[in-house]
Every structure is written in C-alpha cells, then in structure tokens.
Tab-separated table of C-alpha atoms and ligand atoms in Angstrom:
chain	number	residue	atom	x	y	z
P	1	MET	CA	15.421	-0.755	-34.740
P	2	ASN	CA	13.083	1.226	-34.120
P	3	ASN	CA	11.926	2.852	-30.668
P	4	ARG	CA	9.497	0.247	-30.403
P	5	GLU	CA	12.281	-2.662	-30.625
P	6	LEU	CA	15.050	-0.889	-28.505
P	7	PHE	CA	12.214	-0.314	-25.979
P	8	LEU	CA	11.694	-4.172	-25.659
P	9	GLN	CA	15.172	-5.039	-26.174
P	10	HIS	CA	16.807	-2.425	-23.810
P	11	VAL	CA	14.550	-0.929	-20.786
P	12	ALA	CA	14.016	-3.408	-18.440
P	13	GLN	CA	11.201	-4.202	-18.570
P	14	THR	CA	8.502	-5.758	-15.167
P	15	SER	CA	5.206	-6.071	-17.519
P	16	ASP	CA	4.611	-8.413	-20.715
P	17	ALA	CA	2.135	-6.610	-21.750
P	18	PRO	CA	3.552	-2.759	-21.348
P	19	MET	CA	0.935	-0.485	-23.136
P	20	ALA	CA	4.250	0.094	-25.359
P	21	LEU	CA	1.987	3.778	-27.135
P	22	GLU	CA	5.245	6.090	-28.173
P	23	MET	CA	3.623	9.861	-27.629
P	24	VAL	CA	4.910	12.511	-28.638
P	25	SER	CA	3.591	15.624	-27.121
P	26	ALA	CA	1.231	15.404	-24.364
P	27	GLU	CA	-1.267	18.969	-23.450
P	28	GLY	CA	-3.575	20.176	-21.207
P	29	ILE	CA	-6.043	16.431	-21.182
P	30	TYR	CA	-4.469	15.445	-24.739
P	31	GLN	CA	-1.457	13.122	-25.710
P	32	LYS	CA	-0.231	12.416	-29.875
P	33	ASP	CA	1.210	9.653	-31.314
P	34	ILE	CA	4.103	8.973	-33.822
P	35	ASN	CA	1.086	8.080	-36.392
P	36	GLY	CA	-0.734	11.624	-35.750
P	37	LYS	CA	-3.791	9.637	-33.667
P	38	THR	CA	-4.592	12.141	-29.998
P	39	TYR	CA	-5.629	10.632	-26.795
P	40	VAL	CA	-7.560	11.365	-23.862
P	41	ASP	CA	-5.727	10.673	-20.906
P	42	LEU	CA	-8.018	9.070	-18.729
P	43	ILE	CA	-5.436	8.082	-15.645
P	44	SER	CA	-3.271	11.669	-15.441
P	45	GLY	CA	0.061	9.676	-15.226
P	46	PHE	CA	-1.471	8.339	-12.936
P	47	SER	CA	-2.793	10.999	-10.376
P	48	VAL	CA	0.460	12.609	-11.720
P	49	CYS	CA	-1.219	15.648	-14.385
P	50	ASN	CA	-3.374	16.654	-12.318
P	51	ILE	CA	-3.366	20.099	-14.178
P	52	GLY	CA	-2.659	18.743	-17.815
P	53	HIS	CA	-0.062	18.348	-19.933
P	54	SER	CA	2.744	20.946	-19.871
P	55	ASN	CA	1.202	23.638	-18.388
P	56	ALA	CA	2.568	26.942	-19.456
P	57	LYS	CA	3.160	28.132	-16.339
P	58	VAL	CA	5.162	25.215	-14.997
P	59	ILE	CA	6.975	25.564	-17.935
P	60	ALA	CA	7.841	29.413	-17.314
P	61	ALA	CA	9.068	28.396	-14.294
P	62	ILE	CA	11.375	25.064	-14.790
P	63	ASP	CA	12.370	27.357	-17.250
P	64	LYS	CA	14.079	29.811	-15.240
P	65	GLN	CA	15.137	27.664	-12.545
P	66	ILE	CA	17.123	24.735	-15.367
P	67	ARG	CA	19.207	29.152	-16.155
P	68	GLU	CA	19.492	29.767	-12.466
P	69	TYR	CA	20.967	26.761	-11.150
P	70	MET	CA	20.112	22.820	-10.973
P	71	HIS	CA	21.813	20.116	-8.615
P	72	LEU	CA	24.220	22.285	-6.412
P	73	ILE	CA	24.732	19.858	-3.091
P	74	VAL	CA	23.089	16.655	-1.128
P	75	TYR	CA	19.477	17.902	0.498
P	76	GLY	CA	19.976	20.306	3.470
P	77	GLU	CA	22.759	21.755	3.278
P	78	PHE	CA	22.186	25.041	1.500
P	79	ILE	CA	19.386	26.983	1.356
P	80	GLU	CA	17.469	26.370	-2.523
P	81	ALA	CA	14.720	29.067	-2.528
P	82	PRO	CA	12.543	26.653	-4.552
P	83	GLN	CA	12.446	24.795	-1.589
P	84	VAL	CA	11.916	26.973	0.292
P	85	ARG	CA	9.555	28.712	-1.213
P	86	TYR	CA	7.849	25.504	-1.697
P	87	ALA	CA	7.887	23.691	1.404
P	88	LYS	CA	6.635	27.162	3.195
P	89	MET	CA	3.393	26.720	0.958
P	90	LEU	CA	3.127	23.694	1.354
P	91	CYS	CA	2.760	24.273	5.031
P	92	ASP	CA	0.154	26.972	4.992
P	93	LEU	CA	-1.876	25.208	3.076
P	94	LEU	CA	-1.554	22.503	5.919
P	95	PRO	CA	-2.188	21.658	9.285
P	96	PRO	CA	-0.020	23.859	11.564
P	97	HIS	CA	1.208	20.611	13.362
P	98	LEU	CA	2.501	20.111	9.812
P	99	ASN	CA	5.166	22.056	9.699
P	100	SER	CA	7.902	20.670	8.191
P	101	VAL	CA	9.064	19.252	4.431
P	102	PHE	CA	11.031	16.458	3.697
P	103	PHE	CA	11.459	16.209	0.408
P	104	THR	CA	12.148	12.795	-1.740
P	105	ASN	CA	12.444	12.194	-4.971
P	106	SER	CA	9.481	9.471	-5.538
P	107	GLY	CA	6.260	8.075	-3.272
P	108	ALA	CA	8.417	5.112	-1.909
P	109	GLU	CA	10.728	7.234	-0.829
P	110	ALA	CA	8.394	9.258	0.850
P	111	VAL	CA	7.332	6.013	2.409
P	112	GLU	CA	10.458	4.436	3.694
P	113	GLY	CA	11.193	8.090	5.566
P	114	ALA	CA	8.356	8.146	7.251
P	115	MET	CA	8.303	4.473	8.568
P	116	LYS	CA	11.586	5.493	9.830
P	117	LEU	CA	10.330	8.752	11.530
P	118	ALA	CA	7.691	6.966	12.958
P	119	LYS	CA	10.330	4.651	14.966
P	120	ARG	CA	12.367	7.519	16.003
P	121	VAL	CA	9.987	9.195	17.235
P	122	THR	CA	8.285	6.216	19.224
P	123	GLY	CA	11.754	4.592	19.941
P	124	ARG	CA	8.886	2.016	19.131
P	125	SER	CA	8.612	-0.615	15.397
P	126	LYS	CA	5.073	-2.185	15.061
P	127	MET	CA	3.765	-1.241	12.441
P	128	ILE	CA	-0.529	-1.554	11.285
P	129	CYS	CA	-1.070	-1.461	7.303
P	130	PHE	CA	-4.469	-3.145	4.878
P	131	GLU	CA	-4.802	-5.152	2.450
P	132	ASN	CA	-5.658	-3.919	-0.579
P	133	SER	CA	-2.736	-0.774	-0.468
P	134	TYR	CA	0.180	0.259	-2.526
P	135	HIS	CA	2.931	1.782	-1.300
P	136	GLY	CA	5.676	1.767	-3.186
P	137	SER	CA	8.148	-0.523	-4.607
P	138	THR	CA	10.876	-0.436	-1.680
P	139	GLN	CA	11.657	-3.100	0.160
P	140	GLY	CA	10.294	-0.870	2.931
P	141	ALA	CA	7.431	-0.035	1.067
P	142	LEU	CA	6.900	-3.578	0.194
P	143	SER	CA	6.348	-4.766	3.393
P	144	LEU	CA	3.425	-2.635	3.722
P	145	ILE	CA	2.148	-3.514	0.664
P	146	GLY	CA	-1.184	-5.431	1.081
P	147	ASP	CA	-1.470	-8.344	-1.775
P	148	GLU	CA	0.685	-11.339	-0.575
P	149	TYR	CA	1.303	-12.408	-4.366
P	150	PHE	CA	3.854	-8.760	-5.137
P	151	ARG	CA	5.209	-9.749	-1.753
P	152	GLN	CA	5.542	-13.224	-1.472
P	153	SER	CA	8.765	-13.557	-3.667
P	154	PHE	CA	10.957	-10.965	-2.538
P	155	ARG	CA	11.404	-12.231	1.522
P	156	PRO	CA	12.424	-11.259	3.788
P	157	LEU	CA	10.586	-8.449	3.777
P	158	LEU	CA	10.254	-6.029	7.346
P	159	PRO	CA	8.920	-7.878	10.068
P	160	GLY	CA	6.689	-6.517	12.602
P	161	ILE	CA	4.350	-5.054	10.385
P	162	TYR	CA	0.614	-6.503	10.569
P	163	HIS	CA	-1.759	-6.194	7.685
P	164	TYR	CA	-6.348	-5.820	8.140
P	165	PRO	CA	-8.913	-5.528	5.798
P	166	TYR	CA	-9.683	-2.142	4.796
P	167	ASN	CA	-12.904	-0.690	7.007
P	168	ASP	CA	-12.223	-3.131	9.483
P	169	PRO	CA	-13.017	-2.786	13.093
P	170	ALA	CA	-10.917	-5.131	14.246
P	171	VAL	CA	-7.963	-2.747	13.594
P	172	ILE	CA	-9.013	-0.336	16.403
P	173	LYS	CA	-7.455	-2.991	19.043
P	174	ALA	CA	-4.706	-3.532	17.613
P	175	ILE	CA	-3.393	-0.995	17.973
P	176	ASP	CA	-1.752	-0.602	20.951
P	177	GLU	CA	0.945	1.138	23.845
P	178	ASP	CA	3.776	-0.983	21.311
P	179	THR	CA	2.513	0.895	17.343
P	180	ALA	CA	4.466	3.220	15.673
P	181	CYS	CA	2.690	3.703	13.059
P	182	VAL	CA	-0.820	2.704	11.588
P	183	ILE	CA	-0.080	3.734	7.324
P	184	MET	CA	-2.566	3.963	4.968
P	185	GLU	CA	-4.179	5.444	2.436
P	186	THR	CA	-6.649	8.064	2.658
P	187	VAL	CA	-8.344	6.358	-0.324
P	188	GLN	CA	-6.989	3.376	-1.335
P	189	ALA	CA	-6.197	3.536	-5.368
P	190	GLU	CA	-5.346	0.343	-6.721
P	191	ALA	CA	-7.856	-1.865	-4.704
P	192	GLY	CA	-9.760	0.165	-6.577
P	193	ILE	CA	-11.107	3.290	-5.259
P	194	ILE	CA	-12.322	2.796	-1.714
P	195	ARG	CA	-13.436	6.015	0.816
P	196	PRO	CA	-13.222	4.912	4.311
P	197	ASP	CA	-15.682	5.108	6.932
P	198	GLY	CA	-16.000	8.081	7.801
P	199	ASP	CA	-16.202	6.553	12.015
P	200	TRP	CA	-13.440	4.547	11.152
P	201	ILE	CA	-10.882	6.431	10.067
P	202	LYS	CA	-11.830	8.950	12.828
P	203	ALA	CA	-11.634	5.831	15.012
P	204	ILE	CA	-7.736	5.158	14.158
P	205	ARG	CA	-7.571	8.706	14.897
P	206	ASP	CA	-8.622	8.517	17.961
P	207	LYS	CA	-6.260	4.670	19.317
P	208	CYS	CA	-3.249	6.957	17.646
P	209	THR	CA	-3.673	9.274	19.276
P	210	VAL	CA	-4.042	7.381	23.442
P	211	THR	CA	-1.049	5.192	21.978
P	212	GLY	CA	0.927	7.923	21.718
P	213	SER	CA	1.238	6.463	17.746
P	214	LEU	CA	1.229	8.501	14.703
P	215	LEU	CA	-0.688	8.196	11.598
P	216	VAL	CA	0.781	8.407	8.392
P	217	LEU	CA	-1.832	9.351	6.179
P	218	ASP	CA	-0.712	8.138	1.841
P	219	GLU	CA	-1.973	10.858	-0.137
P	220	ILE	CA	0.685	10.027	-3.173
P	221	GLN	CA	-2.484	9.526	-5.808
P	222	ALA	CA	-5.092	11.003	-3.328
P	223	GLY	CA	-4.419	14.429	-2.918
P	224	PHE	CA	-3.981	17.697	-4.919
P	225	GLY	CA	-7.113	17.677	-6.286
P	226	ARG	CA	-8.681	14.332	-6.664
P	227	THR	CA	-10.786	14.083	-4.291
P	228	GLY	CA	-12.571	17.126	-4.387
P	229	HIS	CA	-10.080	18.365	-1.517
P	230	LEU	CA	-7.174	19.816	-1.361
P	231	PHE	CA	-5.950	16.618	0.900
P	232	ALA	CA	-8.663	14.133	1.188
P	233	PHE	CA	-8.073	13.646	4.990
P	234	GLU	CA	-10.239	17.381	4.847
P	235	GLY	CA	-13.224	15.699	3.652
P	236	TYR	CA	-13.209	12.591	6.593
P	237	GLY	CA	-12.513	15.688	9.113
P	238	ILE	CA	-8.989	14.347	10.637
P	239	GLU	CA	-5.425	15.590	10.332
P	240	PRO	CA	-2.704	12.872	10.018
P	241	ASP	CA	0.611	12.513	12.019
P	242	ILE	CA	2.776	12.041	9.474
P	243	LEU	CA	1.072	13.285	5.578
P	244	LEU	CA	2.907	11.439	2.400
P	245	LEU	CA	2.794	13.879	-1.259
P	246	ALA	CA	4.429	12.342	-3.982
P	247	LYS	CA	2.914	12.180	-7.637
P	248	ALA	CA	0.762	16.095	-9.197
P	249	LEU	CA	3.793	16.967	-6.219
P	250	GLY	CA	6.036	17.657	-8.850
P	251	GLY	CA	3.490	19.649	-11.545
P	252	GLY	CA	5.211	16.376	-13.680
P	253	MET	CA	8.842	16.047	-12.635
P	254	PRO	CA	9.682	14.041	-10.389
P	255	LEU	CA	9.323	14.728	-6.693
P	256	GLY	CA	7.736	13.362	-3.102
P	257	ALA	CA	7.488	14.930	0.828
P	258	PHE	CA	6.760	13.481	3.580
P	259	ILE	CA	5.783	16.164	6.151
P	260	ALA	CA	5.420	16.551	9.452
P	261	ASP	CA	5.846	18.405	13.454
P	262	ARG	CA	9.253	20.274	13.636
P	263	GLU	CA	9.621	18.178	17.161
P	264	HIS	CA	9.082	14.897	15.457
P	265	MET	CA	11.388	15.781	11.477
P	266	ARG	CA	14.728	17.352	14.282
P	267	GLN	CA	14.843	13.848	15.912
P	268	LEU	CA	16.991	12.513	12.826
P	269	THR	CA	19.744	14.904	13.185
P	270	PHE	CA	20.594	13.322	16.465
P	271	ASN	CA	21.832	10.169	17.544
P	272	PRO	CA	22.688	10.178	14.516
P	273	VAL	CA	22.956	12.766	13.012
P	274	LEU	CA	21.892	13.019	9.383
P	275	GLY	CA	18.886	10.737	9.404
P	276	HIS	CA	17.549	10.608	6.287
P	277	ILE	CA	20.371	12.264	3.630
P	278	SER	CA	19.473	12.029	-0.485
P	279	THR	CA	21.275	13.703	-3.432
P	280	PHE	CA	18.608	14.581	-5.281
P	281	ALA	CA	15.860	14.827	-3.068
P	282	GLY	CA	13.707	18.022	-3.447
P	283	HIS	CA	15.547	18.839	-7.053
P	284	PRO	CA	15.407	22.785	-7.470
P	285	VAL	CA	13.428	22.959	-10.414
P	286	SER	CA	11.665	19.903	-8.938
P	287	CYS	CA	10.334	22.451	-6.344
P	288	ALA	CA	9.664	24.657	-9.178
P	289	ALA	CA	7.853	23.558	-10.902
P	290	GLY	CA	6.021	21.601	-8.223
P	291	MET	CA	4.933	25.148	-6.842
P	292	ALA	CA	4.205	26.684	-10.079
P	293	ALA	CA	1.412	23.669	-10.606
P	294	MET	CA	0.476	24.390	-7.486
P	295	GLU	CA	-0.142	28.148	-7.840
P	296	VAL	CA	-2.331	26.880	-11.450
P	297	LEU	CA	-4.429	23.863	-8.943
P	298	LEU	CA	-5.537	27.012	-6.632
P	299	ASP	CA	-6.195	29.823	-9.538
P	300	GLY	CA	-8.666	28.125	-10.835
P	301	ASN	CA	-11.677	26.343	-10.040
P	302	TYR	CA	-10.407	23.313	-10.176
P	303	ILE	CA	-11.325	21.961	-7.135
P	304	ALA	CA	-14.990	23.143	-6.704
P	305	GLU	CA	-15.795	21.734	-9.956
P	306	VAL	CA	-14.503	17.808	-9.313
P	307	HIS	CA	-17.762	17.477	-6.880
P	308	GLN	CA	-19.826	18.090	-10.192
P	309	LYS	CA	-18.242	16.592	-12.410
P	310	GLU	CA	-17.769	13.072	-10.097
P	311	LEU	CA	-22.026	13.711	-10.781
P	312	ILE	CA	-21.382	13.400	-13.948
P	313	LEU	CA	-19.580	10.426	-13.507
P	314	LYS	CA	-22.153	8.934	-11.260
P	315	ARG	CA	-25.344	9.767	-13.883
P	316	ARG	CA	-23.543	9.412	-16.988
P	317	LEU	CA	-21.940	6.303	-17.220
P	318	GLN	CA	-24.616	3.131	-16.817
P	319	HIS	CA	-24.594	0.174	-18.885
P	320	PRO	CA	-25.601	-3.026	-18.446
P	321	ALA	CA	-21.777	-4.055	-18.131
P	322	ILE	CA	-20.581	-2.193	-15.500
P	323	LYS	CA	-22.050	-3.672	-13.166
P	324	LYS	CA	-20.543	-1.313	-9.832
P	325	ILE	CA	-19.761	2.334	-10.505
P	326	ARG	CA	-16.771	3.557	-6.755
P	327	THR	CA	-15.775	7.106	-6.950
P	328	ALA	CA	-14.033	9.412	-4.829
P	329	GLY	CA	-14.624	12.681	-6.390
P	330	LEU	CA	-12.647	13.302	-10.078
P	331	TRP	CA	-12.055	9.420	-10.199
P	332	ALA	CA	-14.143	6.816	-10.508
P	333	CYS	CA	-13.402	2.581	-10.633
P	334	LEU	CA	-16.247	1.492	-13.137
P	335	GLU	CA	-15.861	-2.316	-12.267
P	336	PHE	CA	-16.918	-5.508	-14.972
P	337	LYS	CA	-17.549	-9.076	-14.381
P	338	ASP	CA	-13.829	-9.780	-14.678
P	339	PHE	CA	-10.470	-9.537	-16.069
P	340	ASP	CA	-10.491	-10.226	-18.994
P	341	THR	CA	-14.104	-8.494	-19.655
P	342	ASN	CA	-12.161	-5.700	-18.670
P	343	LYS	CA	-8.991	-5.468	-20.995
P	344	LYS	CA	-11.116	-5.967	-23.445
P	345	VAL	CA	-12.235	-2.540	-22.804
P	346	ILE	CA	-9.624	-1.251	-21.564
P	347	ALA	CA	-8.222	-2.241	-26.048
P	348	ALA	CA	-11.644	-1.059	-27.504
P	349	CYS	CA	-10.609	2.526	-25.204
P	350	ILE	CA	-6.765	2.958	-27.269
P	351	LYS	CA	-8.416	2.179	-30.065
P	352	ALA	CA	-10.611	4.717	-29.402
P	353	GLY	CA	-7.951	7.753	-27.930
P	354	LEU	CA	-8.892	7.098	-24.589
P	355	ILE	CA	-5.915	6.641	-22.021
P	356	ALA	CA	-7.024	3.922	-20.638
P	357	ASP	CA	-6.042	1.324	-17.370
P	358	TRP	CA	-7.145	-0.912	-14.794
P	359	PHE	CA	-5.773	-1.042	-11.067
P	360	LEU	CA	-3.722	-3.205	-9.482
P	361	PHE	CA	-4.997	-5.382	-6.684
P	362	ASN	CA	-8.084	-4.622	-8.361
P	363	PRO	CA	-7.425	-6.283	-12.369
P	364	SER	CA	-11.488	-6.685	-13.114
P	365	GLY	CA	-12.233	-1.548	-12.198
P	366	LEU	CA	-11.726	-0.035	-15.090
P	367	ARG	CA	-9.314	3.992	-13.892
P	368	ILE	CA	-10.194	6.612	-14.423
P	369	GLY	CA	-8.164	10.111	-13.468
P	370	PRO	CA	-8.243	12.720	-16.065
P	371	PRO	CA	-6.617	15.599	-15.457
P	372	LEU	CA	-8.811	18.248	-13.108
P	373	ILE	CA	-9.226	20.973	-15.817
P	374	ILE	CA	-10.692	18.428	-18.102
P	375	THR	CA	-14.224	20.433	-18.598
P	376	VAL	CA	-17.553	19.475	-17.820
P	377	GLU	CA	-18.027	19.095	-21.908
P	378	GLN	CA	-15.513	17.343	-22.483
P	379	LEU	CA	-15.691	15.015	-20.003
P	380	GLU	CA	-19.634	14.174	-21.015
P	381	ASP	CA	-18.101	13.207	-24.875
P	382	VAL	CA	-15.235	11.145	-22.589
P	383	CYS	CA	-18.662	9.820	-21.501
P	384	ASP	CA	-20.182	8.818	-24.302
P	385	LYS	CA	-16.623	7.732	-25.858
P	386	ILE	CA	-16.361	4.822	-22.640
P	387	LEU	CA	-20.029	3.859	-23.437
P	388	LYS	CA	-19.490	3.679	-27.092
P	389	ALA	CA	-16.278	1.946	-26.235
P	390	ILE	CA	-18.023	-1.222	-23.674
P	391	ASP	CA	-20.441	-1.356	-26.694
P	392	ASP	CA	-17.217	-1.959	-29.212
P	393	ALA	CA	-15.392	-4.320	-27.268
P	394	GLY	CA	-18.806	-6.827	-26.937
P	395	VAL	CA	-19.085	-6.914	-24.012
P	396	LYS	CA	-21.987	-8.014	-21.120
M	401	LIG	N1	1.948	5.899	-3.027
M	401	LIG	C1	0.134	5.432	-3.434
M	401	LIG	C2	-0.329	5.422	-2.905
M	401	LIG	C3	0.723	5.267	-4.446
M	401	LIG	O1	0.235	5.049	-5.822
M	401	LIG	C4	2.132	4.919	-4.980
M	401	LIG	C5	3.188	5.022	-6.389
M	401	LIG	O2	1.891	4.729	-7.480
M	401	LIG	C6	3.056	4.579	-4.371
M	401	LIG	C7	2.705	5.096	-2.772
M	401	LIG	C8	5.425	5.144	-4.849
M	401	LIG	O3	5.183	6.441	-4.914
M	401	LIG	P1	6.841	5.853	-5.929
M	401	LIG	O4	6.221	5.690	-7.427
M	401	LIG	O5	6.792	7.108	-6.555
M	401	LIG	O6	7.451	5.304	-5.686
C-alpha cells in the first residue's frame, strides 16, 4: 500500500473528502508534493505559518533546544528557560494587565482554560458567545461554537451558554451581573472574515467592565500580524481581560496560551490547588520555536506591509464570479455564488499550484491568508493565478 492508501485506512478521518496531498518539503510560502509539484500556500496552515515554512532561525532554535532538553516534568513545576523567556516577551508586547501566561498545547485547550478561569474569578457560570464563531473541538469549546449543525450530535454540552449574532447590539443588554465572560473572536475567521463594528466591540468592552464580566478575545487565528496589528484588538482601541493565542504562537510547533492578569491567574493555585494542569503544555521546544518565530515576525517589516498587501487583494481580486470580497489585513474571503462554485474554484486553484480552501461556516467563501512574508510581486502573481483559476473553473 502507498501512503495515500495507508492514510485513508489508518489515519482517522473526519471528512469524506480530505485534500490528501502528500508533501515532502515546505519552505517560505511554498510546499512541494511527492511528484515535485510546487504549491503556494494560500492558507498558511490555517494561520499557523505567518512567517512561512522552515524559517532558518526557527529551525536553529528548535535544534538548540532539543539538544539541551525536551520534556522534563509537568507544566509549571520546573523553571524552563524557553517558557520563561517567551512568556516575558509576550507580556512585554501586551497591555500591563496581561502579565501572566498559561501555556497550553492547543487553541481549544486555551479556550478551556479561559472558561475555567472566568468561572473561578467571577464565581459565575453564564457565558456569552457568538453565532458562526469557532473556538475548537473539545466539549467546552464546542459548547461555545456558533453553529448548531456542529453541536447537535454531541449534546448534552455545557449549560448557561448563550449565542448572539456577531455585531448585534442586543448582546450588550444580555451581558449582566450573572455573566462570567463574553468569549469572542476579535475578527471572526470561519464565518468568512467578519470584522466587528468598532462601536459595538467597544460597547461590549464597556458593559463587561460595568458588570464585572471578563472579556475573552480569541485571537488564535487573528493574532500575530494577520490583521495588520500584532494583536487584532489593537485595531479597535480595546483590551481583553483574557487573550487566547495558539496557531502561529508556536512558530509551526504545537502551542497555545491564555493570558490574563497575574492576580486572576493566581486563583487557579487554590481552591483547588492545581486548578489547571497539563503534562506537555508549554513544551520547551514549542516555546523556543515560538519565540524565534516572534522575533522573525517583529524584526521584519511584515506587519507594516500588511495594509499595502490588503489593498492589492482588494484591487486585484475582481471577477464577475466573485460576489464580494471581505478583508481584514492579509486575510480575505472571496464570496462565490454557492459551495459548488467555490469547490470548482478550489479544485482549479490546487491544479494551478495554489493551496486553497473554504471556511467552516462559510462554504461559499474562498480563504486567502498566505504567509505574511509573501512579497508584493509574489502576491500580484498569486492574484493573477487565482483569477485564471476562476476562469479555468468555468464558473459564473
Ligand atoms: N479558536 C479559533 C478562532 C480557531 O480558529 C481555532 C482553530 O481553528 C481554535 C480556536 C482551536 O484551536 P486548535 O485547533 O488548536 O484546538
């Protein structure tokens, strides 16, 4: 059996149509398959590879760390320099009250930690979240996600969770003295790149402050320069009480985090002691890789160039079959007539050497989120290729 057959036979599938491309290498904005065909990565592993693949500084940091040590002991017991240094770096980049980092293995685990922390700090359990939001696949995170189709087969889920339409002013009234937290994506990703209205998100922030509810911003996809700010909330003049990071946080290695005020975080140390524990969380190799990736992101001019590249997407991606384009930095959703049309475009993109995909809650939308290191010339070329793929797909 070849790897494709073994993949379908022995690697558990949750889709009946996985892309099933087999890559042998990845570098910069490119991935190469077993037949030697090169693809431009238009989705960055779903916002993981913001600085591209196989960055030399990240590889060197991983190499150094694996030679020093890998796993030593459960999270939080020993002083592990890569964790300590990366936590300090993140805190220095964030508002002063976001001064304590709890590293996790994944995004969903960061969401779970934040839900527990919000309950512990407020003594409340009601949570408010949003339709078409995605927060992960574990039971708690699944309870938050805003799509009944994905939730319905796994009930009972967590009680006391209320979903509101994103950008709906009605939510402001719903935030009350019983509310532990509001959990939201600063920019909705899987809904197909939906930005919050500036006044609306500020009103949520204000109401949380008045009611003593915590505002939890999920920037697991939106962070790390994607929207043109290091953290997306910087573009809206607000600050969260808990920030959720993952994906690009580990520079290609698995890593997540929930970040909050030290006094809040301290409440996980008593009643009960060890209020949140994990074996591999904050793995030293992931932290070393993530910190190197963050240095690369900050040392380059990548975030400053995002706006110019966003304008290129908006200007160039015009075609009768594209019904709408929504952007948030170097991140776009091209809306086609329906899922069928989008599927044809995606197939044509893959044939043309572009790794493309749709959005979980917006199947008629084509996802565009290349590594931020893509040059203006490469991006112009990608736009030409997308337009040609739409023509080749023969869609209207
Ligand atoms: N939150 C958002 C906005 C996400 O996009 C994702 C994953 O796609 C998650 C949370 C869950 O992260 P993970 O897949 O690492 O558990």
